[in-house]
Amino acid sequence: VAQARTYLDAPGDQLEEGPVSSQPHIVHKPTLEDQLGLGERMVNKDKLDYKLMELYDAVQDQQAAHTDQGQDITKYAERLDWAAALVDDAIHMRDPKHRMDRASLRLYRTYHSKTARALVLVTVFTIMLLAYFEFPTLYPLPISASACIEGLCLAILAFDGLIQLRVYGSSYIVHENAWVLGRFAVVAANLVDLIWACTHGGSTQRYTRMLRCYYLVDYNDSTHDLCKQVIATFSNMAKFILGLLCYMFIMAIVAIVLFSNTTDQADYMTNLFTTFLSLIELFTTDNFPDIMFPAYRQTRWSALFFIVYLGLGLYLGFNFLIALVYANFKKAAIKEATHNHILRRSALLASFHMIDSDHSGQIDFEEWSELYKKVCPTASDVESRACFESVDKDQSGYIDLEEFFQLCDSFILAVEQRKIYFKPWFKSKLLKRLLHHVVFEVMMNLVILANGILVVHTILSASPVYSSHDQVLYAIYDGLFLGLFILEVALKNVVWGFARTWWLKVDIVLLSLSLLGKIVFQPFVFGPSTLAPLAVVRVGCVFSCLRLLRILTSSKGLRFVTKSAAKLAPTIVQFICIIFVVNYFFASVGTLAFYGKLVRDNPRLEGSDYAEMDFFQFAHFNDWTSSTLTIFHLMVVDDWAATMHAAMLAVASDWACMYHTISSILLLFEIIVPLLSLSSFWCTILLA
């Protein structure tokens, strides 16, 4: 197997041409590769198919050599354990080039366990969110406490990297997975920064805080792939963005030619740098009247310039940018999916030869059954037999490599978590038809909306204290609504079986939380005092509002939309993490560059738009919480130019505009737009 793995790294043009094997027919629901149109595209390439056949021949020759010498590689039980590990690699699309000795394999499984990965994820977010309690902050922790927490997090992250080094080997880490080396470098930099902060009592800026973003990017292979896709998309868009900036620069020159010294404002379109910045602001649709009206007051024909500029740059160029983002990210996603497909097939290929004990190129039912039970411990003999016979068309009792691929694709790689269903307690076609009827669904939607109206009326009609009369009325009406919802969900669970569908589970969870809130907060409302504080009533109404979410599962159409959104959730979460990383990075840079600058007593800010709009309360970098809020303010691009010009005045440098311009443009046009376009892309795939 070690010798065969060298063929994985061989360039395709070094492989001799050979026969192309046929793609096995997948009878299960299509995988992501099939939905992207990759399956047919990849198997039609001689390079990939013959690459797999070369790997097949290499493993076969190696096993035959050991057999001729009468020396077995290892016991069959250990080989079966290795095969199961390789199938697990294929399931999770992990690189199968890890060590296979018993100790390394045990450590490998521990490393990829849910508990270990959850611990690392919690550690990553802990060290990143620790910035909210470090200098500068509104909620400071003692330096001893924050240093201990950060030191523990760094130790866990370093230990996680050492485990990867032990499991995959130093050669693999250096040549194929440099992410681990980057982690060690970031941990070392954070450790030096931590020691420096401790020696100064925690009252200094953390210069390597921005590097903590790397830990989230380096979490697993999925985040690696996503980062590569985003970087590839940005690199392919660089030429277009440069061309867009050149267009703005040329239009700035035209604006100076047309409008300089033609208005009452002495500084209107008289400087190339400020004019260029004004057109960038105009491109973000911020301060459009303020930029155009001085020229428009002199002559209405000046509006043609701004119409042409925004028509070509914003509406045409921006839409072209969205299309370019979509095309480039799809190309990068297909490239990563192709790479993952090769890794998956290679892992299955090695697994096949691990369980092929007689080296015949075929496996029988006993060998398949042992592997299947190893991978799916809850599987029965009947299920294993049914899976095997579904691909053994000639009923020979053996399957070859291609049939093994088909079998794994159908029943292992796309296997869903086995569910235990409860049988219906009461069978009634009339009751089931009634609960499924459209009139019943409409009526329950109206009841849910009426419950929401009751909550709104309760809050708006309450004074600073809640009278005893209102308490009784609200308790009665709220109890009626809750009882009606509990009766409805109880009938559905009786007819269809307890928590048989996902929407019944959602209903049970929502009603349980609402009932818990009523039990907990009702005694406070009807306490010894005849008046209940309005804050307590608000909290109780929040639990009542949870019932309103049931409208998302109350009808078939809404359940379809909710389920589709739930399928998109992993992709949306990934891109939210990208936004969080970019926000975190720019907040760190902004805190280092503008800490203590955007304050009221800075005489340079007197008379600025920033001071007149009183942005001192939230748009500044004097503490970490405000820094993140300021970055969000720049991302929204509403009055972001006021903050940019204030920063330029505060530090007495025009270069400050680069930070705000880059952060605003990057966050808005390079992150939000890809998020929306890619969400629609995945939605199209799922719904199709």
GROMACS .gro file of C-alpha atoms in nm, residues 187-426:
model
  240
  187VAL     CA    1   0.112   2.949   1.819
  188ALA     CA    2   0.474   3.057   1.868
  189ALA     CA    3   0.392   3.417   1.771
  190ASN     CA    4   0.089   3.424   2.004
  191LEU     CA    5   0.298   3.280   2.286
  192VAL     CA    6   0.566   3.549   2.249
  193ASP     CA    7   0.294   3.816   2.239
  194LEU     CA    8   0.135   3.667   2.553
  195ILE     CA    9   0.466   3.679   2.742
  196TRP     CA   10   0.516   4.041   2.633
  197ALA     CA   11   0.165   4.134   2.754
  198CYS     CA   12   0.221   3.963   3.089
  199THR     CA   13   0.545   4.152   3.148
  200HIS     CA   14   0.355   4.481   3.096
  201GLY     CA   15   0.061   4.391   3.317
  202GLY     CA   16  -0.178   4.332   3.029
  203SER     CA   17  -0.202   4.703   2.942
  204THR     CA   18  -0.045   4.678   2.595
  205GLN     CA   19  -0.192   4.606   2.256
  206ARG     CA   20  -0.187   4.245   2.133
  207TYR     CA   21   0.003   4.268   1.806
  208THR     CA   22  -0.058   3.908   1.696
  209ARG     CA   23  -0.429   3.899   1.775
  210MET     CA   24  -0.517   3.909   1.406
  211LEU     CA   25  -0.327   3.582   1.355
  212ARG     CA   26  -0.583   3.396   1.568
  213CYS     CA   27  -0.806   3.387   1.261
  214TYR     CA   28  -0.572   3.118   1.129
  215TYR     CA   29  -0.693   2.869   1.389
  216LEU     CA   30  -1.047   2.875   1.250
  217VAL     CA   31  -0.924   2.846   0.892
  218ASP     CA   32  -0.704   2.550   0.994
  219TYR     CA   33  -0.982   2.365   1.179
  220ASN     CA   34  -1.032   2.076   0.933
  221ASP     CA   35  -1.013   1.980   0.566
  222SER     CA   36  -1.347   2.149   0.489
  223THR     CA   37  -1.223   2.486   0.611
  224HIS     CA   38  -0.901   2.432   0.415
  225ASP     CA   39  -1.100   2.366   0.097
  226LEU     CA   40  -1.326   2.664   0.156
  227CYS     CA   41  -1.028   2.892   0.214
  228LYS     CA   42  -0.863   2.768  -0.107
  229GLN     CA   43  -1.184   2.826  -0.301
  230VAL     CA   44  -1.218   3.181  -0.170
  231ILE     CA   45  -0.852   3.262  -0.240
  232ALA     CA   46  -0.878   3.117  -0.591
  233THR     CA   47  -1.193   3.322  -0.651
  234PHE     CA   48  -1.027   3.643  -0.533
  235SER     CA   49  -0.712   3.582  -0.736
  236ASN     CA   50  -0.915   3.528  -1.053
  237MET     CA   51  -1.113   3.846  -0.982
  238ALA     CA   52  -0.803   4.060  -0.926
  239LYS     CA   53  -0.778   4.168  -1.291
  240PHE     CA   54  -1.141   4.272  -1.304
  241ILE     CA   55  -1.118   4.465  -0.976
  242LEU     CA   56  -0.804   4.638  -1.103
  243GLY     CA   57  -0.987   4.731  -1.420
  244LEU     CA   58  -1.278   4.865  -1.215
  245LEU     CA   59  -1.039   5.085  -1.014
  246CYS     CA   60  -0.882   5.210  -1.337
  247TYR     CA   61  -1.230   5.298  -1.460
  248MET     CA   62  -1.293   5.498  -1.142
  249PHE     CA   63  -0.955   5.671  -1.178
  250ILE     CA   64  -1.027   5.774  -1.538
  251MET     CA   65  -1.372   5.900  -1.442
  252ALA     CA   66  -1.210   6.099  -1.159
  253ILE     CA   67  -0.991   6.274  -1.416
  254VAL     CA   68  -1.299   6.344  -1.630
  255ALA     CA   69  -1.482   6.481  -1.324
  256ILE     CA   70  -1.197   6.723  -1.252
  257VAL     CA   71  -1.199   6.839  -1.614
  258LEU     CA   72  -1.575   6.897  -1.607
  259PHE     CA   73  -1.646   7.029  -1.258
  260SER     CA   74  -1.332   7.182  -1.105
  261ASN     CA   75  -1.374   7.550  -1.011
  262THR     CA   76  -1.734   7.556  -1.136
  263THR     CA   77  -1.918   7.553  -0.803
  264ASP     CA   78  -1.932   7.757  -0.486
  265GLN     CA   79  -1.730   7.491  -0.300
  266ALA     CA   80  -1.363   7.572  -0.335
  267ASP     CA   81  -1.250   7.211  -0.282
  268TYR     CA   82  -1.509   7.044  -0.510
  269MET     CA   83  -1.336   6.817  -0.763
  270THR     CA   84  -1.007   7.006  -0.737
  271ASN     CA   85  -0.784   6.725  -0.608
  272LEU     CA   86  -0.729   6.396  -0.788
  273PHE     CA   87  -0.698   6.194  -0.467
  274THR     CA   88  -1.013   6.332  -0.300
  275THR     CA   89  -1.206   6.307  -0.627
  276PHE     CA   90  -1.106   5.944  -0.662
  277LEU     CA   91  -1.224   5.880  -0.304
  278SER     CA   92  -1.553   6.056  -0.377
  279LEU     CA   93  -1.618   5.831  -0.675
  280ILE     CA   94  -1.545   5.525  -0.462
  281GLU     CA   95  -1.800   5.653  -0.212
  282LEU     CA   96  -2.043   5.707  -0.497
  283PHE     CA   97  -1.987   5.349  -0.614
  284THR     CA   98  -2.105   5.226  -0.274
  285THR     CA   99  -2.418   5.449  -0.313
  286ASP     CA  100  -2.316   5.641   0.000
  287ASN     CA  101  -2.355   6.023   0.002
  288PHE     CA  102  -2.487   6.028  -0.353
  289PRO     CA  103  -2.673   6.363  -0.317
  290ASP     CA  104  -2.383   6.533  -0.138
  291ILE     CA  105  -2.144   6.441  -0.419
  292MET     CA  106  -2.368   6.519  -0.716
  293PHE     CA  107  -2.575   6.821  -0.602
  294PRO     CA  108  -2.297   7.088  -0.604
  295ALA     CA  109  -2.250   7.031  -0.978
  296TYR     CA  110  -2.623   6.971  -1.036
  297ARG     CA  111  -2.710   7.313  -0.889
  298GLN     CA  112  -2.494   7.480  -1.152
  299THR     CA  113  -2.630   7.285  -1.448
  300ARG     CA  114  -2.867   6.991  -1.469
  301TRP     CA  115  -2.668   6.848  -1.759
  302SER     CA  116  -2.404   6.744  -1.503
  303ALA     CA  117  -2.636   6.461  -1.396
  304LEU     CA  118  -2.543   6.282  -1.720
  305PHE     CA  119  -2.191   6.224  -1.588
  306PHE     CA  120  -2.315   6.061  -1.270
  307ILE     CA  121  -2.576   5.856  -1.459
  308VAL     CA  122  -2.312   5.724  -1.699
  309TYR     CA  123  -2.064   5.659  -1.416
  310LEU     CA  124  -2.310   5.463  -1.201
  311GLY     CA  125  -2.477   5.295  -1.498
  312LEU     CA  126  -2.153   5.150  -1.632
  313GLY     CA  127  -1.970   5.102  -1.303
  314LEU     CA  128  -2.233   5.009  -1.047
  315TYR     CA  129  -2.517   4.845  -1.236
  316LEU     CA  130  -2.327   4.687  -1.524
  317GLY     CA  131  -1.990   4.632  -1.359
  318PHE     CA  132  -2.130   4.520  -1.025
  319ASN     CA  133  -2.362   4.263  -1.185
  320PHE     CA  134  -2.072   4.140  -1.394
  321LEU     CA  135  -1.875   4.108  -1.070
  322ILE     CA  136  -2.148   3.886  -0.923
  323ALA     CA  137  -2.140   3.666  -1.233
  324LEU     CA  138  -1.762   3.648  -1.215
  325VAL     CA  139  -1.772   3.551  -0.848
  326TYR     CA  140  -2.025   3.279  -0.922
  327ALA     CA  141  -1.828   3.137  -1.215
  328ASN     CA  142  -1.491   3.145  -1.041
  329PHE     CA  143  -1.615   2.995  -0.717
  330LYS     CA  144  -1.800   2.721  -0.904
  331LYS     CA  145  -1.479   2.644  -1.092
  332ALA     CA  146  -1.282   2.631  -0.766
  333ALA     CA  147  -1.552   2.417  -0.602
  334ILE     CA  148  -1.544   2.168  -0.891
  335LYS     CA  149  -1.166   2.149  -0.866
  336GLU     CA  150  -1.181   2.073  -0.494
  337ALA     CA  151  -1.464   1.823  -0.547
  338THR     CA  152  -1.256   1.647  -0.813
  339HIS     CA  153  -0.962   1.627  -0.573
  340ASN     CA  154  -1.186   1.490  -0.298
  341HIS     CA  155  -1.334   1.237  -0.541
  342ILE     CA  156  -0.984   1.107  -0.621
  343LEU     CA  157  -0.904   1.078  -0.250
  344ARG     CA  158  -1.231   0.893  -0.189
  345ARG     CA  159  -1.175   0.646  -0.472
  346SER     CA  160  -0.814   0.590  -0.365
  347ALA     CA  161  -0.921   0.513  -0.008
  348LEU     CA  162  -1.185   0.267  -0.130
  349LEU     CA  163  -0.934   0.107  -0.364
  350ALA     CA  164  -0.686   0.049  -0.082
  351SER     CA  165  -0.968  -0.079   0.140
  352PHE     CA  166  -1.072  -0.330  -0.127
  353HIS     CA  167  -0.727  -0.483  -0.142
  354MET     CA  168  -0.701  -0.490   0.236
  355ILE     CA  169  -1.000  -0.726   0.263
  356ASP     CA  170  -0.915  -0.922  -0.052
  357SER     CA  171  -0.735  -1.188   0.150
  358ASP     CA  172  -0.681  -1.435  -0.137
  359HIS     CA  173  -0.559  -1.161  -0.376
  360SER     CA  174  -0.805  -1.269  -0.645
  361GLY     CA  175  -0.933  -0.925  -0.733
  362GLN     CA  176  -1.272  -1.019  -0.590
  363ILE     CA  177  -1.429  -1.038  -0.246
  364ASP     CA  178  -1.703  -1.270  -0.131
  365PHE     CA  179  -2.005  -1.203   0.089
  366GLU     CA  180  -1.828  -1.297   0.413
  367GLU     CA  181  -1.553  -1.043   0.354
  368TRP     CA  182  -1.804  -0.773   0.261
  369SER     CA  183  -2.026  -0.853   0.559
  370GLU     CA  184  -1.737  -0.822   0.805
  371LEU     CA  185  -1.637  -0.485   0.658
  372TYR     CA  186  -1.996  -0.357   0.649
  373LYS     CA  187  -2.055  -0.448   1.013
  374LYS     CA  188  -1.724  -0.286   1.103
  375VAL     CA  189  -1.830   0.039   0.939
  376CYS     CA  190  -2.199   0.018   1.041
  377PRO     CA  191  -2.205  -0.168   1.375
  378THR     CA  192  -2.586  -0.160   1.400
  379ALA     CA  193  -2.636  -0.329   1.062
  380SER     CA  194  -2.799  -0.673   1.053
  381ASP     CA  195  -2.705  -0.978   0.844
  382VAL     CA  196  -3.020  -0.933   0.637
  383GLU     CA  197  -2.926  -0.576   0.551
  384SER     CA  198  -2.571  -0.676   0.465
  385ARG     CA  199  -2.698  -0.958   0.240
  386ALA     CA  200  -2.945  -0.726   0.065
  387CYS     CA  201  -2.674  -0.472  -0.008
  388PHE     CA  202  -2.443  -0.737  -0.150
  389GLU     CA  203  -2.705  -0.900  -0.371
  390SER     CA  204  -2.815  -0.563  -0.511
  391VAL     CA  205  -2.486  -0.528  -0.703
  392ASP     CA  206  -2.405  -0.896  -0.755
  393LYS     CA  207  -2.613  -0.918  -1.070
  394ASP     CA  208  -2.474  -1.251  -1.191
  395GLN     CA  209  -2.532  -1.411  -0.847
  396SER     CA  210  -2.175  -1.541  -0.845
  397GLY     CA  211  -2.123  -1.466  -0.478
  398TYR     CA  212  -1.829  -1.236  -0.558
  399ILE     CA  213  -1.793  -0.867  -0.644
  400ASP     CA  214  -1.505  -0.698  -0.820
  401LEU     CA  215  -1.355  -0.354  -0.768
  402GLU     CA  216  -1.613  -0.162  -0.973
  403GLU     CA  217  -1.900  -0.338  -0.798
  404PHE     CA  218  -1.733  -0.259  -0.466
  405PHE     CA  219  -1.726   0.110  -0.562
  406GLN     CA  220  -2.094   0.090  -0.651
  407LEU     CA  221  -2.174  -0.087  -0.325
  408CYS     CA  222  -1.992   0.169  -0.113
  409ASP     CA  223  -2.145   0.461  -0.301
  410SER     CA  224  -2.494   0.322  -0.255
  411PHE     CA  225  -2.492   0.194   0.101
  412ILE     CA  226  -2.194   0.340   0.291
  413LEU     CA  227  -2.084   0.677   0.156
  414ALA     CA  228  -2.441   0.806   0.131
  415VAL     CA  229  -2.577   0.611   0.426
  416GLU     CA  230  -2.808   0.809   0.653
  417GLN     CA  231  -2.819   0.780   1.026
  418ARG     CA  232  -3.045   0.495   1.125
  419LYS     CA  233  -3.358   0.611   1.298
  420ILE     CA  234  -3.581   0.435   1.545
  421TYR     CA  235  -3.945   0.503   1.476
  422PHE     CA  236  -4.230   0.446   1.715
  423LYS     CA  237  -4.538   0.280   1.573
  424PRO     CA  238  -4.861   0.481   1.572
  425TRP     CA  239  -5.061   0.426   1.889
  426PHE     CA  240  -5.397   0.487   1.723
   0.00000   0.00000   0.00000
